[in-house]
Structure formats: C-alpha cells, structure tokens
Coordinates of C-alpha atoms in Angstrom, one line a residue:
Chain A
M18 CA -19.3 -26.7 -25.1
T19 CA -16.2 -28.5 -23.9
M20 CA -14.4 -25.2 -23.5
R21 CA -17.4 -23.8 -21.4
L22 CA -17.1 -26.9 -19.1
R23 CA -13.4 -26.3 -18.5
D24 CA -13.9 -22.6 -17.7
P25 CA -12.2 -21.9 -14.3
L26 CA -14.3 -18.8 -13.7
L27 CA -17.5 -20.8 -14.0
W28 CA -16.2 -23.5 -11.6
A29 CA -14.8 -21.0 -9.1
S30 CA -18.1 -19.1 -9.0
L31 CA -20.1 -22.3 -8.6
A32 CA -17.9 -23.4 -5.8
L33 CA -18.2 -20.1 -4.0
T34 CA -22.0 -20.1 -4.4
A35 CA -22.2 -23.7 -3.2
L36 CA -19.9 -22.9 -0.2
A37 CA -22.1 -20.0 0.8
A38 CA -25.3 -22.1 0.5
L39 CA -24.0 -25.2 2.1
M40 CA -21.9 -23.7 5.0
P41 CA -24.9 -23.6 7.4
H42 CA -25.3 -27.4 6.9
S43 CA -21.6 -28.3 7.3
K44 CA -21.6 -28.7 11.1
P45 CA -21.3 -32.5 11.0
L46 CA -18.4 -32.2 8.6
F47 CA -16.4 -29.7 10.7
A48 CA -17.3 -31.7 13.9
A49 CA -15.7 -34.8 12.2
L50 CA -12.7 -32.9 11.0
F51 CA -12.0 -31.2 14.3
P52 CA -13.4 -33.6 17.0
G53 CA -11.8 -31.6 19.8
L54 CA -13.8 -28.4 19.2
A55 CA -16.9 -27.6 21.3
R56 CA -18.2 -25.2 18.5
P57 CA -17.1 -26.6 15.1
L58 CA -19.3 -24.1 13.1
F59 CA -19.2 -20.3 13.1
E60 CA -22.9 -19.5 13.7
L61 CA -22.7 -15.8 14.8
D62 CA -23.3 -14.8 11.1
G63 CA -24.1 -17.0 8.1
C64 CA -21.5 -17.4 5.4
A65 CA -23.9 -15.9 2.8
D66 CA -24.5 -12.8 5.0
L67 CA -20.8 -12.3 5.6
L68 CA -20.1 -12.7 1.8
A69 CA -22.8 -10.1 1.1
G70 CA -21.3 -7.8 3.7
H71 CA -17.8 -8.3 2.2
L72 CA -19.1 -7.6 -1.4
L73 CA -21.0 -4.5 -0.2
L74 CA -17.9 -3.0 1.5
V75 CA -15.7 -3.8 -1.5
G76 CA -18.3 -2.8 -4.0
A77 CA -19.2 0.6 -2.4
S78 CA -15.5 1.6 -1.7
S79 CA -14.3 0.4 -5.1
G80 CA -17.2 2.1 -6.9
A81 CA -16.4 5.4 -5.2
A82 CA -12.7 4.9 -5.8
I83 CA -13.3 4.3 -9.5
L84 CA -15.4 7.6 -9.9
L85 CA -12.9 9.7 -7.9
G86 CA -9.8 8.0 -9.4
V87 CA -10.8 8.1 -13.0
G88 CA -12.1 11.7 -12.5
A89 CA -8.7 12.7 -11.0
A90 CA -6.8 11.1 -13.8
I91 CA -9.0 12.8 -16.4
F92 CA -8.5 16.2 -14.6
V93 CA -4.7 16.0 -14.5
T94 CA -4.5 14.9 -18.2
R95 CA -6.5 18.0 -19.4
P96 CA -4.6 21.2 -20.0
A97 CA -6.5 22.9 -17.1
G98 CA -5.2 20.4 -14.6
A99 CA -1.8 19.5 -16.0
E100 CA -0.1 21.6 -13.3
F101 CA -1.4 19.3 -10.6
R102 CA -0.2 16.2 -12.3
S103 CA 3.1 16.0 -10.5
L104 CA 1.4 16.6 -7.1
V105 CA -1.1 13.8 -7.8
A106 CA 1.7 11.5 -9.0
T107 CA 3.7 12.2 -5.8
I108 CA 0.8 11.5 -3.5
V109 CA 0.0 8.3 -5.4
A110 CA 3.6 7.1 -5.3
I111 CA 4.1 7.9 -1.6
G112 CA 0.6 6.6 -0.8
Q113 CA 1.3 3.3 -2.4
T114 CA 4.3 2.6 -0.2
F115 CA 2.0 2.7 2.8
P116 CA 0.5 -0.7 3.7
P117 CA -3.3 -0.8 3.3
V118 CA -3.7 -2.1 6.8
A119 CA -1.9 1.0 8.1
V120 CA -4.6 3.3 6.5
L121 CA -7.2 1.1 8.1
A122 CA -5.6 1.3 11.6
V123 CA -5.4 5.1 11.4
A124 CA -9.0 5.5 10.2
V125 CA -10.5 3.7 13.2
P126 CA -9.5 6.0 16.1
V127 CA -10.3 9.0 13.8
I128 CA -13.8 7.8 12.6
G129 CA -14.8 5.1 15.0
F130 CA -15.5 1.4 14.7
G131 CA -17.8 -0.2 12.1
F132 CA -18.5 0.0 8.4
Y133 CA -17.4 3.6 7.7
P134 CA -13.7 3.6 8.8
A135 CA -13.3 0.5 6.7
F136 CA -15.1 2.1 3.8
I137 CA -13.0 5.3 4.0
A138 CA -9.7 3.3 4.3
L139 CA -10.6 1.1 1.4
L140 CA -11.7 4.0 -0.7
L141 CA -8.5 6.0 -0.1
Y142 CA -6.2 3.1 -0.6
G143 CA -8.2 1.8 -3.6
L144 CA -7.9 5.2 -5.3
L145 CA -4.1 4.9 -5.8
P146 CA -3.8 2.1 -8.3
I147 CA -6.7 3.4 -10.3
V148 CA -5.3 7.0 -10.6
D149 CA -1.9 5.5 -11.4
T150 CA -3.0 3.3 -14.3
A151 CA -5.7 5.7 -15.6
I152 CA -3.1 8.4 -16.0
A153 CA -0.8 6.0 -17.8
G154 CA -3.7 4.7 -20.0
L155 CA -4.9 8.2 -21.0
D156 CA -1.3 9.2 -21.6
A157 CA -0.7 6.3 -24.0
V158 CA -3.5 7.5 -26.4
P159 CA -1.5 8.7 -29.4
A160 CA -1.6 12.5 -29.9
T161 CA -2.2 11.9 -33.6
L162 CA -5.5 10.2 -32.9
R163 CA -6.6 13.1 -30.7
D164 CA -5.7 15.5 -33.5
A165 CA -7.5 13.5 -36.1
A166 CA -10.7 13.5 -33.9
R167 CA -10.4 17.2 -33.4
G168 CA -9.9 17.6 -37.2
M169 CA -13.2 15.7 -37.7
G170 CA -14.9 18.4 -35.6
M171 CA -15.3 16.4 -32.4
S172 CA -15.7 18.4 -29.2
E173 CA -13.2 17.8 -26.3
G174 CA -15.9 16.0 -24.4
A175 CA -16.7 13.7 -27.3
I176 CA -12.9 13.0 -27.8
L177 CA -12.7 12.0 -24.2
R178 CA -15.8 9.7 -24.3
K179 CA -15.3 8.2 -27.8
V180 CA -11.6 8.1 -28.3
E181 CA -9.6 8.5 -25.1
L182 CA -11.6 6.5 -22.5
P183 CA -12.3 3.5 -24.8
L184 CA -8.6 3.3 -25.7
A185 CA -7.5 3.7 -22.1
A186 CA -10.1 1.2 -20.9
P187 CA -7.8 -1.9 -20.6
A188 CA -5.3 0.1 -18.5
I189 CA -8.0 1.6 -16.3
I190 CA -9.6 -1.9 -15.8
G191 CA -6.2 -3.3 -15.0
G192 CA -5.9 -0.7 -12.2
I193 CA -9.4 -1.4 -11.0
R194 CA -8.5 -5.1 -10.8
I195 CA -5.5 -4.4 -8.6
S196 CA -7.6 -2.0 -6.5
V197 CA -10.4 -4.5 -6.0
I198 CA -8.1 -7.4 -5.1
I199 CA -6.3 -5.3 -2.5
N200 CA -9.7 -4.2 -1.2
V201 CA -10.9 -7.8 -0.8
G202 CA -7.8 -8.4 1.3
T203 CA -8.1 -5.2 3.4
A204 CA -11.9 -5.8 3.9
T205 CA -10.9 -9.2 5.4
V206 CA -8.7 -7.4 8.0
A207 CA -11.4 -4.8 8.4
S208 CA -13.4 -7.2 10.5
T209 CA -10.9 -6.4 13.3
V210 CA -12.5 -2.9 13.3
G211 CA -16.1 -4.0 13.3
A212 CA -16.9 -4.4 9.6
R213 CA -19.0 -7.6 9.1
T214 CA -17.0 -9.4 6.4
L215 CA -15.6 -12.9 5.8
G216 CA -12.7 -11.9 8.0
L217 CA -14.8 -12.2 11.1
P218 CA -14.7 -16.0 11.4
I219 CA -10.9 -15.8 10.8
I220 CA -10.3 -13.1 13.4
I221 CA -12.5 -14.8 16.0
G222 CA -11.0 -18.2 15.1
L223 CA -7.5 -16.9 15.6
D224 CA -8.5 -15.3 18.9
A225 CA -10.2 -18.5 20.2
A226 CA -7.7 -20.9 18.7
N227 CA -10.5 -22.4 16.6
P228 CA -9.1 -23.7 13.3
A229 CA -12.6 -24.6 12.0
Y230 CA -13.7 -21.0 12.2
I231 CA -10.5 -19.9 10.4
L232 CA -11.2 -22.3 7.5
Q233 CA -14.8 -21.2 7.3
G234 CA -13.6 -17.6 6.7
A235 CA -10.4 -18.2 4.8
I236 CA -11.7 -20.6 2.1
P237 CA -14.7 -18.5 1.0
V238 CA -12.6 -15.3 1.0
A239 CA -9.8 -16.9 -1.0
L240 CA -12.3 -18.2 -3.4
L241 CA -14.0 -14.8 -3.7
A242 CA -10.7 -13.1 -4.5
I243 CA -9.9 -15.8 -7.2
V244 CA -13.4 -15.4 -8.7
L245 CA -13.1 -11.6 -8.9
D246 CA -9.5 -11.8 -10.4
L247 CA -10.7 -14.3 -13.0
A248 CA -13.7 -12.2 -13.8
F249 CA -11.5 -9.1 -14.4
G250 CA -9.1 -11.2 -16.5
R251 CA -12.1 -12.3 -18.6
L252 CA -13.3 -8.7 -19.0
L253 CA -9.8 -7.6 -20.1
T254 CA -9.6 -10.4 -22.7
A255 CA -13.0 -9.5 -24.0
L256 CA -12.0 -5.8 -24.4
Q257 CA -8.8 -6.7 -26.2
R258 CA -10.6 -9.1 -28.5
R259 CA -13.2 -6.4 -29.4
R260 CA -10.4 -4.0 -30.2
H261 CA -8.6 -6.4 -32.5
S262 CA -11.9 -7.3 -34.3
R263 CA -12.5 -3.6 -35.0
P264 CA -9.4 -2.3 -36.7
G265 CA -8.7 1.3 -35.8
G266 CA -11.6 1.3 -33.3
Chain B
M2 CA -1.9 36.7 -10.7
V3 CA -1.5 33.1 -9.5
R4 CA 1.8 31.7 -10.7
N5 CA 1.9 28.4 -8.8
R6 CA -1.5 26.8 -8.3
I7 CA -0.1 23.8 -6.5
L8 CA 1.4 25.9 -3.8
L9 CA -1.8 28.0 -3.6
V10 CA -3.9 24.8 -3.2
L11 CA -1.5 23.6 -0.4
V12 CA -1.6 26.9 1.4
V13 CA -5.4 27.2 1.2
T14 CA -5.7 23.6 2.4
G15 CA -3.4 24.4 5.3
L16 CA -5.3 27.5 6.2
L17 CA -8.7 25.7 6.1
A18 CA -7.4 22.8 8.2
S19 CA -5.7 25.1 10.8
S20 CA -8.9 27.1 11.2
S21 CA -11.3 24.2 11.4
L22 CA -9.5 21.3 13.0
A23 CA -7.7 20.7 16.3
F24 CA -3.9 21.3 16.3
L25 CA -3.6 19.3 19.6
T26 CA -6.1 17.5 21.7
V27 CA -6.1 17.1 25.4
A28 CA -7.8 14.1 27.0
P29 CA -7.9 13.4 30.8
N30 CA -6.9 9.8 30.0
R31 CA -6.5 7.3 27.1
L32 CA -10.1 6.2 27.1
V33 CA -11.9 9.6 26.8
S34 CA -11.9 11.6 23.6
G35 CA -9.9 14.8 23.9
V36 CA -10.7 18.5 24.0
P37 CA -9.5 20.3 20.8
I38 CA -6.9 23.0 21.0
G39 CA -6.9 25.2 17.9
F40 CA -3.9 26.3 16.0
G41 CA -4.6 30.0 17.0
R42 CA -4.3 29.1 20.7
V43 CA -0.8 27.7 20.5
L44 CA 0.5 30.7 18.5
H45 CA 2.0 33.3 20.9
G46 CA 5.4 34.6 21.8
W47 CA 8.3 33.1 19.8
S48 CA 6.0 30.5 18.2
L49 CA 4.7 33.2 15.9
V50 CA 7.9 32.5 14.0
V51 CA 6.2 29.6 12.4
L52 CA 4.0 32.1 10.4
V53 CA 7.1 33.5 8.6
P54 CA 7.8 30.5 6.3
G55 CA 4.0 30.1 6.0
F56 CA 3.7 33.6 4.8
V57 CA 6.7 33.1 2.4
L58 CA 4.9 30.1 0.9
A59 CA 1.6 32.0 0.4
L60 CA 3.5 34.9 -1.2
A61 CA 5.6 32.6 -3.5
A62 CA 2.4 31.3 -5.1
F63 CA 2.0 34.7 -6.8
L64 CA 5.6 35.4 -7.8
P65 CA 7.3 34.4 -11.1
Q66 CA 8.6 30.9 -10.7
R67 CA 12.4 31.2 -11.0
P68 CA 14.8 28.6 -9.8
V69 CA 15.9 30.9 -6.9
L70 CA 12.3 31.1 -5.8
Q71 CA 11.9 27.3 -5.9
A72 CA 15.0 27.0 -3.7
G73 CA 13.3 29.5 -1.4
I74 CA 10.0 27.6 -1.5
A75 CA 11.8 24.3 -0.6
A76 CA 13.7 26.0 2.3
A77 CA 10.5 27.7 3.6
A78 CA 8.6 24.4 3.4
A79 CA 11.4 22.5 5.2
G80 CA 11.5 25.3 7.8
F81 CA 7.8 25.3 8.3
L82 CA 7.8 21.5 8.7
L83 CA 10.4 21.6 11.5
L84 CA 8.9 24.6 13.2
L85 CA 5.5 22.9 13.2
L86 CA 7.0 19.9 14.9
G87 CA 8.8 22.1 17.4
L88 CA 5.7 24.1 18.0
A89 CA 3.6 21.0 18.6
G90 CA 6.2 19.7 21.1
S91 CA 6.7 22.9 23.0
A92 CA 2.9 23.7 23.1
A93 CA 2.3 20.2 24.5
A94 CA 5.0 20.8 27.1
L95 CA 3.3 24.0 28.2
L96 CA -0.1 22.3 28.3
A97 CA 1.3 19.4 30.3
Q98 CA 2.1 21.8 33.2
T99 CA -1.6 22.8 33.5
V100 CA -3.1 19.3 33.4
P101 CA -2.8 16.2 35.6
P102 CA 0.1 13.9 34.6
V103 CA -2.2 11.1 33.3
A104 CA -3.7 13.5 30.7
R105 CA -2.8 12.8 27.1
I106 CA -1.8 15.5 24.7
S107 CA -2.2 14.2 21.1
L108 CA -1.5 15.6 17.7
G109 CA -4.7 16.8 16.0
G110 CA -6.0 16.9 12.4
A111 CA -4.7 20.4 11.7
F112 CA -1.1 19.3 12.6
W113 CA -1.2 16.3 10.2
V114 CA -2.8 18.3 7.4
L115 CA -0.2 21.1 7.8
L116 CA 2.6 18.6 8.0
A117 CA 1.4 16.8 4.8
A118 CA 1.0 20.2 3.0
A119 CA 4.5 21.3 4.0
A120 CA 6.0 18.0 2.9
L121 CA 4.2 18.2 -0.5
A122 CA 5.3 21.8 -1.0
L123 CA 8.9 20.7 -0.2
S124 CA 8.8 17.8 -2.6
D125 CA 7.2 20.0 -5.3
G126 CA 9.9 22.7 -4.8
L127 CA 12.7 20.1 -5.0
R128 CA 11.2 18.5 -8.1
R129 CA 11.1 21.9 -9.9
L130 CA 14.7 22.5 -9.0
A131 CA 15.6 19.2 -10.6
L132 CA 18.5 18.5 -8.2
P133 CA 20.9 15.6 -8.7
R134 CA 20.2 12.4 -6.7
W135 CA 23.0 13.0 -4.2
A136 CA 21.7 16.4 -3.4
L137 CA 18.2 15.0 -2.7
T138 CA 19.7 12.3 -0.5
L139 CA 21.6 15.0 1.4
A140 CA 18.5 17.1 1.8
A141 CA 16.5 14.1 3.1
A142 CA 19.3 13.2 5.5
A143 CA 19.5 16.8 6.8
L144 CA 15.7 16.9 7.4
L145 CA 15.7 13.5 9.2
G146 CA 18.7 14.6 11.2
A147 CA 16.9 17.7 12.4
V148 CA 13.9 15.6 13.4
G149 CA 16.3 13.2 15.2
V150 CA 17.9 16.1 17.1
M151 CA 14.4 17.3 18.2
L152 CA 13.5 13.7 19.4
L153 CA 16.8 13.3 21.3
S154 CA 16.7 16.8 22.9
G155 CA 13.3 16.0 24.4
T156 CA 11.3 18.7 22.5
L157 CA 8.6 16.2 21.7
D158 CA 8.6 14.4 25.1
A159 CA 5.2 15.8 26.2
L160 CA 3.3 14.4 23.3
A161 CA 1.2 11.2 23.9
I162 CA 2.9 9.3 21.1
H163 CA 6.2 9.8 22.8
R164 CA 4.7 8.8 26.2
E165 CA 3.5 5.6 24.6
Y166 CA 7.0 5.0 23.3
A167 CA 8.6 5.8 26.6
A168 CA 6.4 3.3 28.3
R169 CA 7.6 0.5 26.1
R170 CA 11.1 1.4 24.9
T171 CA 12.6 -2.1 24.8
M172 CA 9.5 -3.6 23.4
F173 CA 9.4 -1.0 20.6
A174 CA 13.1 -1.6 19.7
A175 CA 12.4 -5.4 19.7
A176 CA 9.3 -4.9 17.6
I177 CA 11.2 -3.0 14.9
L178 CA 14.0 -5.6 14.8
R179 CA 11.4 -8.4 14.6
H180 CA 9.6 -6.6 11.8
V181 CA 12.8 -6.1 9.8
A182 CA 13.8 -9.7 10.6
M183 CA 10.5 -11.1 9.2
V184 CA 10.9 -9.1 6.0
V185 CA 14.6 -10.1 5.5
L186 CA 13.9 -13.7 6.3
A187 CA 11.1 -13.8 3.7
L188 CA 13.1 -11.9 1.0
L189 CA 16.2 -14.1 1.1
P190 CA 14.4 -17.4 0.2
A191 CA 12.1 -15.5 -2.2
T192 CA 15.2 -14.2 -4.0
L193 CA 17.1 -17.5 -4.0
L194 CA 14.0 -19.3 -5.3
G195 CA 12.4 -16.6 -7.4
V196 CA 15.4 -15.6 -9.6
P197 CA 16.2 -19.2 -10.7
M198 CA 12.5 -19.8 -11.2
G199 CA 12.2 -16.6 -13.3
A200 CA 15.3 -17.7 -15.4
L201 CA 13.7 -21.1 -15.9
A202 CA 10.3 -19.6 -16.9
R203 CA 12.1 -17.4 -19.4
R204 CA 13.7 -20.5 -21.1
R205 CA 10.8 -22.9 -20.9
P206 CA 7.4 -21.5 -22.0
G207 CA 5.7 -24.6 -20.4
V208 CA 7.1 -23.7 -17.0
S209 CA 6.0 -20.1 -17.4
A210 CA 2.4 -21.1 -18.5
S211 CA 1.8 -23.2 -15.3
L212 CA 3.9 -21.2 -12.8
F213 CA 2.5 -17.7 -13.2
P214 CA -1.2 -18.5 -12.9
L215 CA -0.3 -20.4 -9.7
L216 CA 1.8 -17.5 -8.2
N217 CA -0.9 -15.1 -9.3
I218 CA -3.6 -17.1 -7.4
V219 CA -1.4 -16.9 -4.2
Q220 CA -1.0 -13.2 -4.7
T221 CA -4.8 -12.8 -5.0
I222 CA -5.6 -14.6 -1.7
P223 CA -6.0 -12.1 1.2
S224 CA -3.0 -12.3 3.6
I225 CA -5.0 -13.1 6.7
A226 CA -6.8 -15.9 4.8
L227 CA -3.4 -17.4 3.6
F228 CA -2.1 -17.2 7.2
G229 CA -5.3 -19.1 8.2
L230 CA -5.0 -21.7 5.5
L231 CA -1.4 -22.4 6.4
L232 CA -2.3 -22.7 10.1
A233 CA -4.0 -26.1 10.0
P234 CA -1.4 -28.0 7.9
L235 CA 1.5 -26.3 9.8
S236 CA 0.2 -27.2 13.2
G237 CA -0.6 -30.6 11.9
L238 CA 3.0 -31.0 10.8
A239 CA 4.2 -29.8 14.2
G240 CA 2.0 -32.3 15.9
L241 CA 3.4 -35.2 13.8
F242 CA 7.0 -34.1 14.2
P243 CA 7.7 -32.6 17.6
A244 CA 11.3 -31.8 16.5
L245 CA 9.8 -29.3 14.0
A246 CA 7.7 -27.8 16.7
R247 CA 10.8 -27.2 18.8
L248 CA 12.3 -25.3 15.8
G249 CA 9.3 -22.9 15.9
L250 CA 7.2 -24.5 13.2
G251 CA 3.6 -24.3 14.1
G252 CA 0.4 -22.6 13.2
I253 CA 1.2 -19.5 15.3
G254 CA 4.4 -17.4 15.4
I255 CA 7.1 -15.9 13.2
L256 CA 7.7 -19.0 11.0
P257 CA 4.3 -19.4 9.4
A258 CA 4.3 -15.6 8.8
V259 CA 7.6 -15.8 7.1
I260 CA 6.4 -18.8 4.9
A261 CA 3.4 -16.8 3.8
L262 CA 5.5 -13.7 3.1
V263 CA 7.9 -15.9 0.9
L264 CA 4.8 -17.1 -1.0
Y265 CA 3.7 -13.5 -1.7
A266 CA 7.2 -12.3 -2.6
L267 CA 7.7 -15.0 -5.2
L268 CA 5.4 -13.5 -7.9
P269 CA 7.1 -10.1 -8.2
V270 CA 10.6 -11.5 -8.0
T271 CA 10.0 -14.3 -10.5
R272 CA 7.9 -12.2 -12.9
N273 CA 10.4 -9.4 -13.0
T274 CA 13.4 -11.8 -13.4
A275 CA 11.6 -13.4 -16.4
E276 CA 10.7 -10.0 -17.9
G277 CA 14.2 -8.5 -17.3
L278 CA 15.9 -11.5 -19.0
A279 CA 13.4 -11.3 -21.9
A280 CA 14.3 -7.7 -22.4
V281 CA 18.0 -8.4 -23.0
S282 CA 18.5 -7.6 -26.7
P283 CA 19.3 -10.6 -28.9
A284 CA 22.1 -8.5 -30.6
V285 CA 23.9 -8.3 -27.2
L286 CA 23.7 -12.0 -26.7
E287 CA 24.9 -12.6 -30.3
A288 CA 27.9 -10.3 -29.6
G289 CA 28.6 -12.3 -26.4
R290 CA 28.5 -15.6 -28.3
G291 CA 30.8 -14.0 -31.0
L292 CA 33.3 -13.3 -28.2
G293 CA 33.3 -17.1 -27.5
M294 CA 31.3 -16.9 -24.3
T295 CA 29.8 -20.2 -23.1
Q296 CA 26.1 -20.4 -22.1
P297 CA 26.8 -20.0 -18.3
Q298 CA 29.3 -17.1 -18.9
L299 CA 26.7 -15.4 -21.1
F300 CA 24.1 -15.8 -18.3
W301 CA 26.3 -14.6 -15.4
R302 CA 28.2 -11.9 -17.3
V303 CA 25.7 -10.5 -19.8
E304 CA 22.0 -11.5 -19.2
L305 CA 21.9 -11.3 -15.4
P306 CA 23.7 -7.9 -15.1
L307 CA 21.5 -6.4 -17.8
A308 CA 18.3 -7.8 -16.1
L309 CA 19.5 -6.6 -12.7
P310 CA 17.6 -3.3 -12.6
M311 CA 14.3 -5.1 -13.5
I312 CA 15.0 -7.8 -10.9
L313 CA 15.7 -5.1 -8.3
S314 CA 12.4 -3.4 -9.1
G315 CA 10.7 -6.8 -8.5
L316 CA 12.5 -7.0 -5.2
R317 CA 11.3 -3.5 -4.4
I318 CA 7.7 -4.5 -4.9
A319 CA 8.2 -7.6 -2.8
T320 CA 9.9 -5.7 0.0
L321 CA 7.2 -3.0 0.3
Q322 CA 4.5 -5.7 0.2
A323 CA 6.3 -7.7 2.8
I324 CA 6.7 -4.7 5.2
G325 CA 2.9 -4.2 5.0
L326 CA 2.0 -7.9 5.2
A327 CA 4.3 -8.4 8.2
A328 CA 2.0 -5.9 10.1
V329 CA -1.0 -8.2 9.5
A330 CA 1.1 -11.2 10.6
A331 CA 0.8 -9.8 14.2
L332 CA -2.7 -11.4 14.2
I333 CA -1.1 -14.8 14.1
G334 CA 1.2 -14.0 16.9
A335 CA 4.3 -13.1 14.8
G336 CA 4.9 -9.9 16.7
G337 CA 6.6 -6.9 15.1
L338 CA 5.3 -3.4 14.7
G339 CA 1.8 -4.8 13.7
A340 CA 1.5 -6.0 17.3
I341 CA 1.8 -2.5 18.6
M342 CA -0.6 -1.2 15.9
F343 CA -3.3 -3.8 16.7
Q344 CA -2.8 -3.3 20.5
G345 CA -3.6 0.4 19.9
L346 CA -6.5 -0.5 17.5
F347 CA -8.2 -2.7 20.1
A348 CA -7.7 -0.2 22.9
D349 CA -8.9 2.6 20.6
A350 CA -5.7 4.6 21.3
L351 CA -4.7 6.5 18.2
D352 CA -1.2 7.4 19.6
L353 CA -0.4 3.7 20.2
V354 CA -1.7 2.9 16.6
L355 CA 0.6 5.7 15.3
L356 CA 3.5 4.3 17.3
G357 CA 3.1 1.1 15.3
V358 CA 2.1 2.6 12.0
L359 CA 4.6 5.5 11.7
P360 CA 7.7 3.2 11.8
I361 CA 6.0 0.8 9.3
A362 CA 5.5 3.7 6.9
L363 CA 9.0 5.0 7.5
L364 CA 10.5 1.5 6.9
A365 CA 8.5 1.4 3.6
L366 CA 9.6 4.8 2.6
A367 CA 13.3 4.1 3.5
A368 CA 13.2 0.8 1.6
N369 CA 11.7 2.5 -1.4
A370 CA 14.4 5.2 -1.3
L371 CA 17.2 2.7 -1.0
F372 CA 15.9 0.7 -4.0
D373 CA 15.5 4.0 -5.9
L374 CA 19.1 4.8 -5.3
G375 CA 20.3 1.3 -6.2
I376 CA 18.3 1.0 -9.4
G377 CA 19.2 4.6 -10.4
H378 CA 22.8 3.8 -9.8
L379 CA 22.7 0.6 -11.9
R380 CA 20.9 2.3 -14.8
R381 CA 23.5 5.1 -15.0
V382 CA 26.7 3.1 -14.7
P383 CA 27.8 2.1 -18.2
R384 CA 28.6 -1.6 -18.4

C-alpha cells in the first residue's frame, strides 16, 4: 500500500485530472498571480475540451501509425518483402532527420487548415520510430527459436503471432513510446494550424503577451506528456516482468 | 522478369504521380490556389531528354543486376534528378512570359514525388555499389555543386520559391546564420555540462539514479510548453535585474530559446557519455593501470577517446533535435528559419513555408552527414 501511494504515475494522472476539472474555476487564482491582465483565464475552450482534443489527435494518429508501422516492419522482415528493407530503412533514416514541425508546416498548404493536416503530419512522422524499432525487435528474435517453432509444425502466421511479435513487443512498445511523446509535442504546435489542442492557449498567449494563458496550456500539456511517458514505462516493466516469470516464454 | 522490385516500385510511383498530379501550378497571386500544369504539358522540344534517364531506369528494373548496371542506375537517377530540376525551372520561365508578373509558378506534387523517387533510386543504386565513404562524399558534393550551378545561373529564377527568396535575400541569410547560431550556442554549454555529468553519472550510481529521470522528464515536455514555462521566471528575473534584461535575458528572444535547447540537448549528451564510458572494457583499463597511468591520465588518454564515437552519436542526436526545435523557437521571437516557415504558414503560402523548411532539412541532413563522417573516421582509425 505504501508503494502504491508513492506511485508517480498515480499522482501525475490525478494532478492532470484535477487540473482539467479545476481550471474553469481558477480565474481568481490567475487574477491574483497576474494582476495586470484584463483576461487572466483562457475561456475560449475549456481545459478538459482541449485535453480531449489533444488526446484524440495523438490517439488517432498514433493508432494509425502503429498499424501501418508495425505492418511495414512485418512486411520487410518476411522473405517476400526483404528486398524493400533497405528502401524502408533509407526513408526512415532520412525522414527522422527532418524536424516534426517541418512536416506539419508542409502539410498545411497542401491539405488546408484544421484537424487533418495535423493528423497526417503526426501520422507520417510518428511512423518512423515505430518502423525503426519494430524492424530491430523482429530482427532480434533468434533464428533458432523460429526454426524450433517451425519444427513443432507451427504455420508462418502462428510463428509471427505467438513467437515473433511477443518477443519483439518490448522493442515495438519502446518505439511507440517515442512516437507518442513526439506526437504530443507536435500536436501542441499543431494548434498554430487550427487543431484544437492544449497548444491553443500557449499560442494565443504568446501572441497576446498573456503569460497566464501560456501557463494554462503549458502545465497541462507537460503533465500529459509525463503521464503518458510514465504509463509506457510501466507497460514495459510489466512486459519484462512477465517474460522473466515465464522462462522461455 | 522483374530483377529489381525497388526500382520498379519507384518507376511506377513516378509514372502514377506524373500522370495524376500537377508538375507546376500557376496562381494569379499568392492568395489564390493555382491552376495545375501536368507533366505532359511541359514535355516538348529538348525537354523530352528527361525521358531518357527515366526510360533507362524503367528498363534497368528488368535486367540482371550487375555492378555495372548499378553504376548506370545511379548515373541515370542523378541525371534524371538534375534534368527534372532544370525542366521545372525552364518550364516556369516559359510560363512566366505568358502570365502577369505577379503570378506565382510553384512546384507541384508530381515534381516532388519524381524528385523523391529519383533520390531514392540514386541512394539504392549507390548502396548496391557499396562505394567507399570518400566516393559517396564526392558524389554528394558533385550533385550539390550541379544544383548550385543551376541556382547561380538563374535557371530556377522563375519559380515562386526563388521569388520569395529574392524578395528577402538579406533576411534569409540572417535567418540561416541565426538558426545555426542558436544550435551552436545551445550545443556548446550542453557539451561542456553534459560530458562531465555523464562521467559523474558513470562513477556514482546515486547521481545517475536521480539525474536521468529528471533529464528524461525535460525531454518529454513539448518544446513550446517548455518555452512557455521558462517565459514567466525569465521575464521575472529580467524585471528584478535590469542588467540581465540588457543582456537579452527575458521571456522572449534568442536567449530563452537557447536555454530551452540546452536543457533538451543535455539528455542525449549525458546518456551517451555515460554509456560510452561504461562500454570501455575493464581489460583495457587494467592494461592502462599496468602501464602506470594515473586516474586522470587513464580518463583522458584511454576512457574518453574510446567513448568518443558514442559521445559523438549523442551529440548528433542533440544537434538534429536542436535544429528542429530552433524552428519552433520562432514562436517565442527567437527568429531563425522557423520565422520564415511560420510566416508562410500563417499566410498560407507554401513557397514561403518551403523557403524556411528546405534549409532546415538541408541543415539537418548536412549535420547528419558530418557526424557520420566523423564517427566513421573515429571507428576506423586504430588507436
């Protein structure tokens, strides 16, 4: 019980929920902190709404990136797709040198303002770390294990589902973690292109020189990133613990 | 019989893009979306030459893949790339004579897809040739040189992106300098702090256990949020100490941006230093001690040089990250190429966005190539 009470993930999640719930009532606090401001509280959108918008954008783009990224990694690690492996690796390596915000900036004039350019940019950029680590994870599965599974009469599909993917899971989840954290950041900047995320109070606050607005976006988004990172860390530990408790599993 | 499926996929992608997307777009002004000009419409007269390397590439997908063919593929891809650029420039120049001077001729989707396909075909051909590093560097320099000649000779002057550049030459040069300055100003303190911190973390597990979670949290926080969180305390400091404000310390400007970039750069530098030092084999250290080396001598002459490739790859991550984050810093008034990018973004002008984004991408690619060369050199030289 004492361990549970010192759990940083628990406290960070509680703090984020409390922040989202209490922000609409925090006007007196910000008015006291910044007495010079005519509008101390960002009221265009509620904090909870913006948090939901942020999560929707990151969730949708990361979900699509996971499907496509893991799919691509599976394809290039099969004999049928092995020829395309170097091409995919080149695209991933060059793509990752591009800053995520550059992808966002180019998507807007091509697609228009709003949710979709942000979604496409986050999807494309989010793919790269996932493909990268999923290929590495699938590669690290010992060939002897694959042969043993084949010897037991498992089909190629079953080997993938029951041997390769479970063994590669920590690497793949590590890649998803990197991708999601980058996307939380890019989604924040995406409010410059009309996506309704927690970046909106920051951008408007920077534009109007309103430090209260900036804090009302920056604190929840920083907390959101920390919560997600801690949650992925927890997931990885759980996976590793399960593996150690099942020898050879 | 298909012998090179990668090449085939690239050729088919190029064909699909050139038949369905615009090669150039012509807009009466910056605010209106353009009329598409297809690839077929710009192909006449000498410009049909561009089809020759294209045809060679399509044919090569079906031939036995010998080294001599790979060299041919690489040459054809490079030729296609340069001809494509020349074609876009000269077609834009021809179009410019038929439209009012305020009209904007921009590069379309087909151009970008063809360019990317040619670049990928080139890199795949070079990879299969397995050339030594110096030859690759030479090839890259030759290609960049050819593009440079095209830029200087005015071949690309009629394109809108060049017009955007011509309208703000001095500002553009200043933006590049400022962007590079931000990155360098952030990396110097990050290296001077991060390497000793990494060495300390390697020695003292207690330091490592409290340092890395902290740096990891910083790394997790979105850049614009960190800029925002630094804003209030920094402007508060500047308010308390006017002398600091005169030095440029405040919520807005280049200094808060650099401070945030240093904070982000610390994790990769520190982590890689600690990992690099941890990877030095105990046998080597033992041998050093056997030679009578003192602890500082051991550190400077054995541990640090052996850990250097790992430290450099940490610096590479930090540099690439800083180049991208410096673009976001334009939102807090730090200037740089991000300022041009956001100016284009808010004006919905793709050419202006590209004028900001392309140099950022080129800076990142150049930095990556330099680190590649440096690290490759260190790993090869016997020490």
